[in-house]
Amino acid sequence: MSRNLLLISTSTTHGTGYLEHAEEEVKALLEGKSSILFVPYARPGGISNKEYTAKAREAFEKWGIGVTGVHEYDDPVKAVQEAEAVFIGGGNTFLLLRNLYANNLVKPLRERARKGMPYMGTSAGTNVAGKTIGTTNDMPIVHVKTFEALELVPFNINPHYQDPIEGSTHMGETRETRIAEFHNHNRQPVVGLREGSMLRVKGDKIALLGPHSARVFLQTEKPMEFKPGDDINFLLDAY
Amino acid sequence: MSRNLLLISTSTTHGTGYLEHAEEEVKALLEGKSSILFVPYARPGGISNKEYTAKAREAFEKWGIGVTGVHEYDDPVKAVQEAEAVFIGGGNTFLLLRNLYANNLVKPLRERARKGMPYMGTSAGTNVAGKTIGTTNDMPIVHVKTFEALELVPFNINPHYQDPIEGSTHMGETRETRIAEFHNHNRQPVVGLREGSMLRVKGDKIALLGPHSARVFLQTEKPMEFKPGDDINFLLDAY
């Protein structure tokens, strides 16, 4: 598969501006391109498609990349088919996937991204690049007919991955417990991607970028930590 | 409606044993009853129905109440129809609701609890007593065909409600932001129930119990705080 993906845990890390921490990697992904199609459907905090697209446009225009919002097209399928590159922004993952299905975009996005069109996602947009949205942290604010996602990679991602907070008196499940529960019902690996981390996929190679290690959960093994530079290509194997 | 409900945020508060913090309220709910039917389907941490039922049994037997697990019956519908009282335990809300539908228990549970059979829930079991599971904190580890729940009350509940953590550098959404996003797509009120809090419903009266205030979110108003003793009966009105 000639994939060209950049899967970012969070658009904004603490103390940096929108997409700032990923500037170098975004520029590398979009080398030679002059425009990107933005998918604002996840609507963080309920902002409109228009407002959200304006936010993305502001960031990319600094880098000489033009942005159009997929909602601006009468035919969103055609917009995807003709895009130079696609960026799906964060927000609510259920709402995002529901809107992708409602606009018949799952199949064309999958086809084009698998054939090498540059794809980037942040948070919910990273989640939907995985096999299913079954490891999202988001609230199920709308129902979606299936959790099957774009499956640009054969594993699931948990963005904004958090380690247990030491000394916490909160009794809700830790992230690790939730992922263990997921593995009682699903067999694909899960990559816990901490804020500031990114996965860069080129063809059949995958690399962890950013300042942190990532926590990888396999169904029948203890959780493992991988540092940037470690070989994690096994994640792209069929399981 | 002759409801008799005890909706508990969490089974276990920090530093107390299983159901210990709710002992007095559980005993009041079950006055005059000698047995309770336990629904272990939410399977916290993936424990088996049998193990989970043993845990509940240990707690209730101290109080002179016998426990059977709904999975022990060949006919779970009949078990619900004949139960003196029902307790749905916490765990994963998606898994719980999926199992309730798979075993055709949604309708009989709704009917009996609306007619006065004592019902108690903790965490996921409190979640499913609301209108939908759209405000669960859980991971969607299994798909469920609808988010519509038992609707023993006409609002949604967010158990383990957490206030924003001061000084946090985490960029994931706060609970309040998530609930605001929910209200872009749903109109029922949401009650944020902090750990240690309970809702006691008798007929058309509802009271907040426990040491904390509760945060109430209406679709078109700013969030409100209500203390134990405050009149919150408006939550039972049609909206």
XYZ file of C-alpha atoms in Angstrom:
478
model
C 0.000 0.000 0.000
C 1.440 3.376 -0.960
C 0.125 5.186 2.095
C 1.314 8.649 3.064
C -0.184 9.428 6.460
C 0.437 11.698 9.408
C -1.627 10.743 12.449
C -1.356 13.330 15.198
C -2.568 12.780 18.765
C -3.711 16.359 19.400
C -3.848 19.501 17.233
C -2.618 21.688 20.056
C -0.191 20.780 22.809
C -0.071 22.691 26.077
C 1.587 26.042 25.440
C 1.776 25.885 21.624
C -0.568 27.201 18.927
C -2.810 25.201 16.592
C -0.734 22.541 14.736
C 2.472 24.358 15.706
C 4.151 21.341 17.319
C 3.662 19.348 14.114
C 4.752 22.030 11.626
C 7.824 20.227 10.346
C 5.988 16.920 9.878
C 2.993 18.561 8.189
C 5.303 20.334 5.744
C 7.061 17.061 4.976
C 3.724 15.307 4.360
C 2.523 18.050 2.020
C 5.751 18.585 0.103
C 4.959 19.669 -3.442
C 1.256 20.232 -2.724
C -0.430 23.607 -2.759
C -3.841 22.773 -1.268
C -5.562 20.540 1.241
C -9.200 19.536 1.693
C -10.302 20.016 5.287
C -13.015 17.863 6.886
C -14.513 19.864 9.793
C -17.269 17.350 10.652
C -16.044 16.560 14.200
C -16.881 20.156 15.208
C -15.030 20.516 18.530
C -17.081 22.335 21.137
C -19.886 22.499 18.588
C -18.292 25.189 16.390
C -19.627 25.418 12.854
C -18.018 23.811 9.812
C -17.285 27.318 8.564
C -15.603 28.536 11.752
C -13.572 25.361 12.057
C -12.397 25.573 8.450
C -11.365 29.194 9.002
C -9.185 28.044 11.904
C -7.471 25.402 9.779
C -7.098 27.856 6.887
C -5.283 30.343 9.099
C -2.699 27.732 10.093
C -2.071 26.322 6.603
C -1.980 29.622 4.777
C 1.104 30.589 6.778
C 2.748 27.573 5.201
C 1.610 28.450 1.684
C -1.104 25.761 1.532
C -4.648 26.691 0.477
C -7.555 25.176 2.432
C -11.105 24.383 1.338
C -13.733 22.847 3.595
C -15.460 19.712 2.325
C -18.821 21.247 3.333
C -18.251 24.024 0.757
C -18.725 21.571 -2.128
C -22.024 20.530 -3.647
C -20.455 17.126 -4.278
C -18.220 16.180 -1.332
C -17.387 12.786 -2.869
C -15.957 14.496 -5.924
C -14.092 16.923 -3.665
C -12.368 13.966 -1.997
C -11.678 12.277 -5.315
C -9.973 15.393 -6.638
C -8.195 16.595 -3.479
C -4.421 16.970 -3.445
C -4.432 16.023 0.251
C -6.964 15.628 3.083
C -6.917 16.772 6.707
C -9.563 15.562 9.154
C -9.637 17.712 12.282
C -10.443 16.720 15.868
C -13.642 17.047 17.856
C -16.243 14.378 18.517
C -15.391 11.041 16.876
C -18.977 9.726 16.787
C -20.225 12.870 15.080
C -17.306 12.754 12.652
C -17.833 9.138 11.614
C -21.580 9.612 11.357
C -21.052 12.578 9.032
C -18.492 10.680 6.961
C -21.030 7.895 6.400
C -23.919 10.332 5.826
C -21.911 12.014 3.059
C -20.676 8.724 1.578
C -17.061 9.704 2.189
C -15.739 6.604 3.946
C -15.089 4.641 0.776
C -13.525 7.422 -1.330
C -11.330 8.588 1.570
C -10.159 5.026 2.182
C -9.434 4.404 -1.496
C -7.526 7.609 -2.091
C -5.513 7.480 1.159
C -4.562 3.843 0.529
C -3.335 4.846 -2.918
C -1.021 7.543 -1.602
C -2.955 10.779 -1.304
C -1.454 12.575 1.729
C -3.774 12.189 4.717
C -3.431 13.866 8.049
C -5.608 13.687 11.117
C -5.603 15.135 14.597
C -7.369 13.481 17.532
C -10.770 12.325 16.140
C -9.262 12.557 12.640
C -6.513 10.212 13.799
C -9.020 7.917 15.452
C -10.977 7.382 12.236
C -7.802 6.448 10.376
C -7.691 3.274 12.486
C -9.653 0.076 12.107
C -12.577 1.174 14.287
C -13.463 4.077 16.564
C -13.773 1.612 19.477
C -10.946 3.277 21.407
C -12.096 6.875 21.257
C -12.278 8.880 24.494
C -15.274 10.829 23.257
C -18.830 10.859 24.485
C -21.320 9.042 22.227
C -23.325 12.225 21.592
C -24.837 10.798 18.390
C -25.432 7.213 17.330
C -23.486 5.788 14.415
C -24.548 2.662 12.560
C -21.126 1.020 12.745
C -17.825 1.738 14.470
C -15.828 0.621 11.420
C -13.594 3.431 10.302
C -11.257 4.201 7.369
C -8.831 1.421 8.272
C -5.813 3.135 6.717
C -3.826 1.167 9.294
C -4.835 -2.245 10.695
C -4.814 -1.171 14.351
C -6.786 1.191 16.584
C -5.495 4.440 18.026
C -6.202 6.016 21.377
C -5.285 9.692 21.038
C -4.609 11.935 24.061
C -3.317 8.800 25.791
C -2.956 9.375 29.529
C -1.061 7.426 32.138
C -2.818 6.837 35.450
C -2.617 9.998 37.572
C -0.574 9.194 40.658
C -2.412 9.711 43.909
C -5.772 10.203 42.136
C -8.824 9.382 44.265
C -11.075 9.175 41.185
C -12.684 5.733 40.805
C -13.473 5.881 37.067
C -11.476 3.436 34.960
C -7.932 4.303 33.860
C -7.215 4.461 30.147
C -5.235 1.229 30.402
C -8.176 -0.577 32.040
C -10.509 0.660 29.314
C -8.189 -0.633 26.602
C -7.909 -3.982 28.395
C -11.722 -4.163 28.360
C -11.630 -3.356 24.627
C -9.343 -6.346 24.113
C -11.879 -8.677 25.663
C -13.998 -8.038 22.586
C -11.591 -6.978 19.827
C -8.263 -8.319 18.660
C -6.579 -5.469 16.785
C -3.601 -3.740 18.473
C -4.188 -0.349 20.095
C -1.616 2.432 20.030
C -1.882 4.848 22.960
C -0.582 8.094 21.443
C 0.370 10.733 24.007
C -0.234 14.420 23.331
C 2.641 15.690 21.170
C 3.166 12.300 19.502
C 2.524 11.458 15.849
C 2.592 8.367 13.675
C 4.143 8.773 10.223
C 3.199 6.066 7.746
C 4.881 5.782 4.347
C 3.902 2.699 2.411
C 4.637 -0.229 4.705
C 6.841 1.697 7.106
C 5.638 3.383 10.251
C 7.522 5.633 12.654
C 6.699 7.283 15.950
C 7.530 11.007 15.996
C 7.425 13.634 18.729
C 8.917 13.859 22.216
C 7.202 10.894 23.920
C 7.150 7.130 23.826
C 3.899 5.405 22.791
C 2.134 2.636 24.685
C 1.185 -0.333 22.539
C -1.470 -2.812 23.629
C -1.735 -6.233 22.008
C -4.657 -8.461 22.832
C -2.693 -11.174 24.597
C 0.440 -9.401 25.839
C 1.385 -6.960 28.531
C 1.442 -3.310 27.386
C 4.708 -2.250 25.765
C 6.453 1.117 25.434
C 8.152 2.144 22.193
C 10.356 5.201 21.797
C 10.743 7.333 18.675
C 13.277 5.494 16.519
C 12.183 2.020 17.672
C 11.066 -0.391 14.960
C 7.271 -0.590 15.161
C 6.656 -1.843 11.627
C 4.973 -4.979 13.019
C 1.944 -2.747 13.636
C 1.287 -2.696 9.900
C 1.250 -6.488 9.590
C -2.014 -8.309 9.348
C -2.884 -9.694 12.772
C -45.302 6.580 37.941
C -44.667 4.587 41.114
C -40.898 4.441 40.678
C -38.594 3.340 43.477
C -35.041 3.958 42.274
C -31.588 4.444 43.727
C -29.096 5.695 41.136
C -25.556 5.687 42.490
C -22.620 7.401 40.779
C -19.985 4.835 41.765
C -20.107 1.523 43.645
C -16.954 2.296 45.547
C -15.733 5.669 46.735
C -12.087 6.307 47.538
C -11.263 4.636 50.857
C -14.527 2.704 51.333
C -15.525 -0.856 50.430
C -17.933 -2.025 47.746
C -21.328 -0.244 48.189
C -20.338 0.763 51.729
C -20.962 4.488 51.243
C -24.518 3.749 50.098
C -25.430 1.177 52.768
C -28.138 3.220 54.431
C -29.800 4.166 51.138
C -29.644 0.613 49.780
C -31.275 -0.712 52.939
C -34.033 1.908 52.667
C -34.645 0.976 49.012
C -34.874 -2.737 49.809
C -36.946 -2.468 52.982
C -39.109 -5.577 53.337
C -37.346 -7.452 50.502
C -35.229 -10.544 51.003
C -33.628 -10.929 47.560
C -32.296 -8.977 44.624
C -31.601 -9.942 41.018
C -28.122 -8.805 39.966
C -27.293 -7.919 36.360
C -23.508 -8.360 35.901
C -23.453 -7.688 32.146
C -21.250 -4.556 32.310
C -18.348 -6.766 33.502
C -15.861 -4.192 34.862
C -12.289 -4.979 33.894
C -13.647 -7.942 31.949
C -14.438 -10.107 35.008
C -16.913 -12.926 34.437
C -20.622 -12.753 35.215
C -19.996 -15.346 37.917
C -17.158 -13.484 39.625
C -19.024 -10.213 39.486
C -22.153 -11.741 40.969
C -20.062 -13.256 43.789
C -18.796 -9.766 44.609
C -22.319 -8.367 44.790
C -23.513 -11.370 46.781
C -20.837 -10.826 49.413
C -21.986 -7.229 49.971
C -25.726 -7.933 50.100
C -25.562 -11.062 52.234
C -24.123 -8.978 55.084
C -27.369 -7.040 54.930
C -29.544 -10.159 54.874
C -30.419 -9.909 51.162
C -29.975 -12.924 48.875
C -28.445 -12.351 45.425
C -28.936 -14.283 42.189
C -27.250 -13.384 38.907
C -29.507 -12.940 35.877
C -27.083 -15.119 33.861
C -27.917 -18.071 36.169
C -31.443 -18.313 34.747
C -32.456 -20.187 31.609
C -35.101 -17.525 31.097
C -33.713 -14.111 32.071
C -36.922 -12.324 31.035
C -38.892 -14.409 33.526
C -36.217 -13.752 36.152
C -36.776 -10.006 35.729
C -40.551 -10.414 35.731
C -40.412 -12.283 39.028
C -37.622 -10.396 40.806
C -38.288 -8.652 44.106
C -35.738 -5.995 43.150
C -33.009 -5.467 40.529
C -29.451 -4.159 40.790
C -27.443 -3.371 37.664
C -23.728 -3.066 38.436
C -21.110 -0.835 36.818
C -18.555 -1.602 34.146
C -18.782 -0.844 30.434
C -22.050 0.852 29.476
C -21.956 -0.193 25.789
C -21.434 -3.831 26.717
C -24.188 -3.598 29.327
C -26.787 -2.096 27.004
C -25.865 -4.484 24.206
C -26.379 -7.442 26.555
C -29.666 -6.040 27.845
C -30.959 -5.859 24.266
C -29.502 -9.255 23.317
C -31.378 -10.848 26.213
C -34.598 -8.894 25.572
C -34.434 -7.332 29.014
C -34.900 -3.647 28.174
C -38.677 -3.800 27.982
C -39.353 -5.972 31.060
C -36.880 -3.991 33.185
C -38.497 -0.728 32.091
C -42.007 -1.978 32.771
C -41.299 -3.412 36.194
C -39.170 -0.488 37.411
C -41.780 2.020 36.241
C -44.387 0.081 38.203
C -42.483 0.244 41.471
C -40.081 -2.683 41.627
C -37.008 -1.384 43.521
C -34.206 -0.672 41.063
C -30.671 0.275 41.889
C -27.720 0.974 39.662
C -24.117 1.980 40.059
C -22.147 3.777 37.351
C -23.085 1.995 34.068
C -26.197 0.676 35.845
C -27.109 4.275 36.671
C -26.342 5.380 33.146
C -28.804 2.924 31.587
C -31.567 4.138 33.912
C -31.505 7.441 31.997
C -33.014 8.300 28.642
C -29.957 7.278 26.594
C -26.365 6.217 27.215
C -25.184 9.272 25.266
C -23.397 10.734 28.293
C -21.383 7.709 29.363
C -17.651 8.119 29.962
C -16.951 4.597 28.724
C -15.082 3.434 25.674
C -17.283 2.070 22.864
C -15.701 -1.382 23.062
C -18.716 -3.020 21.384
C -21.299 -1.593 19.015
C -24.904 -1.284 20.165
C -27.794 -0.840 17.764
C -29.291 2.116 19.650
C -28.268 4.309 22.560
C -31.841 4.365 23.928
C -31.837 3.073 27.478
C -34.378 2.140 30.149
C -35.668 5.702 30.506
C -36.756 5.288 34.108
C -36.127 9.027 34.358
C -36.508 11.502 31.472
C -32.951 12.857 31.673
C -29.417 11.551 31.110
C -26.871 10.902 33.821
C -23.130 11.383 33.733
C -21.715 9.272 36.573
C -18.224 9.849 38.030
C -18.740 13.517 37.150
C -15.456 15.419 37.332
C -14.759 19.110 37.520
C -11.930 20.441 35.363
C -8.606 19.680 37.039
C -6.946 22.981 37.931
C -3.560 23.482 36.329
C -3.977 20.448 34.042
C -1.939 20.562 30.839
C -4.052 17.839 29.213
C -5.744 19.025 26.016
C -8.575 16.454 25.887
C -12.049 17.922 26.397
C -13.348 18.575 29.916
C -16.481 16.762 31.018
C -18.407 20.025 30.820
C -17.309 20.596 27.207
C -18.353 17.057 26.290
C -21.802 17.588 27.779
C -22.123 20.924 25.947
C -21.344 19.040 22.717
C -24.016 16.482 23.660
C -26.521 19.316 23.936
C -25.844 20.397 20.378
C -27.558 17.167 19.331
C -29.852 16.184 22.220
C -32.291 18.141 24.351
C -32.749 16.101 27.553
C -31.171 17.452 30.777
C -27.940 15.853 31.983
C -27.174 15.337 35.664
C -23.446 15.255 36.458
C -23.319 12.975 39.503
C -20.058 13.180 41.470
C -18.581 10.091 43.104
C -20.372 9.539 46.421
C -23.617 11.090 45.149
C -26.907 9.271 44.563
C -30.312 10.097 43.149
C -33.300 8.711 45.035
C -36.527 8.611 43.044
C -39.866 7.763 44.645
C -42.833 8.185 42.345
C -42.632 11.752 41.066
C -40.176 12.978 43.691
C -36.426 13.008 43.268
C -33.736 13.854 45.812
C -29.964 14.189 45.671
C -28.189 12.226 48.411
C -24.564 11.993 49.495
C -21.944 14.554 50.447
C -21.663 16.538 47.188
C -23.679 18.907 45.054
C -24.653 17.781 41.542
C -24.128 19.728 38.327
C -27.210 19.982 36.139
C -26.960 20.824 32.452
C -29.988 22.004 30.506
C -29.778 22.412 26.766
C -30.210 26.165 26.681
C -29.032 27.325 30.109
C -25.752 27.717 31.933
C -24.815 24.732 34.138
C -26.366 24.839 37.615
C -25.301 23.376 40.951
C -27.836 21.764 43.292
C -27.101 20.699 46.853
C -28.650 17.762 48.719
C -31.979 19.070 50.025
C -32.564 21.403 47.058
C -35.781 20.895 45.110
C -34.828 19.167 41.846
C -38.242 17.692 41.033
C -38.321 19.641 37.761
C -35.949 16.973 36.431
C -38.850 14.518 36.352
C -41.066 16.790 34.256
C -41.444 16.105 30.584
C -39.175 18.482 28.680
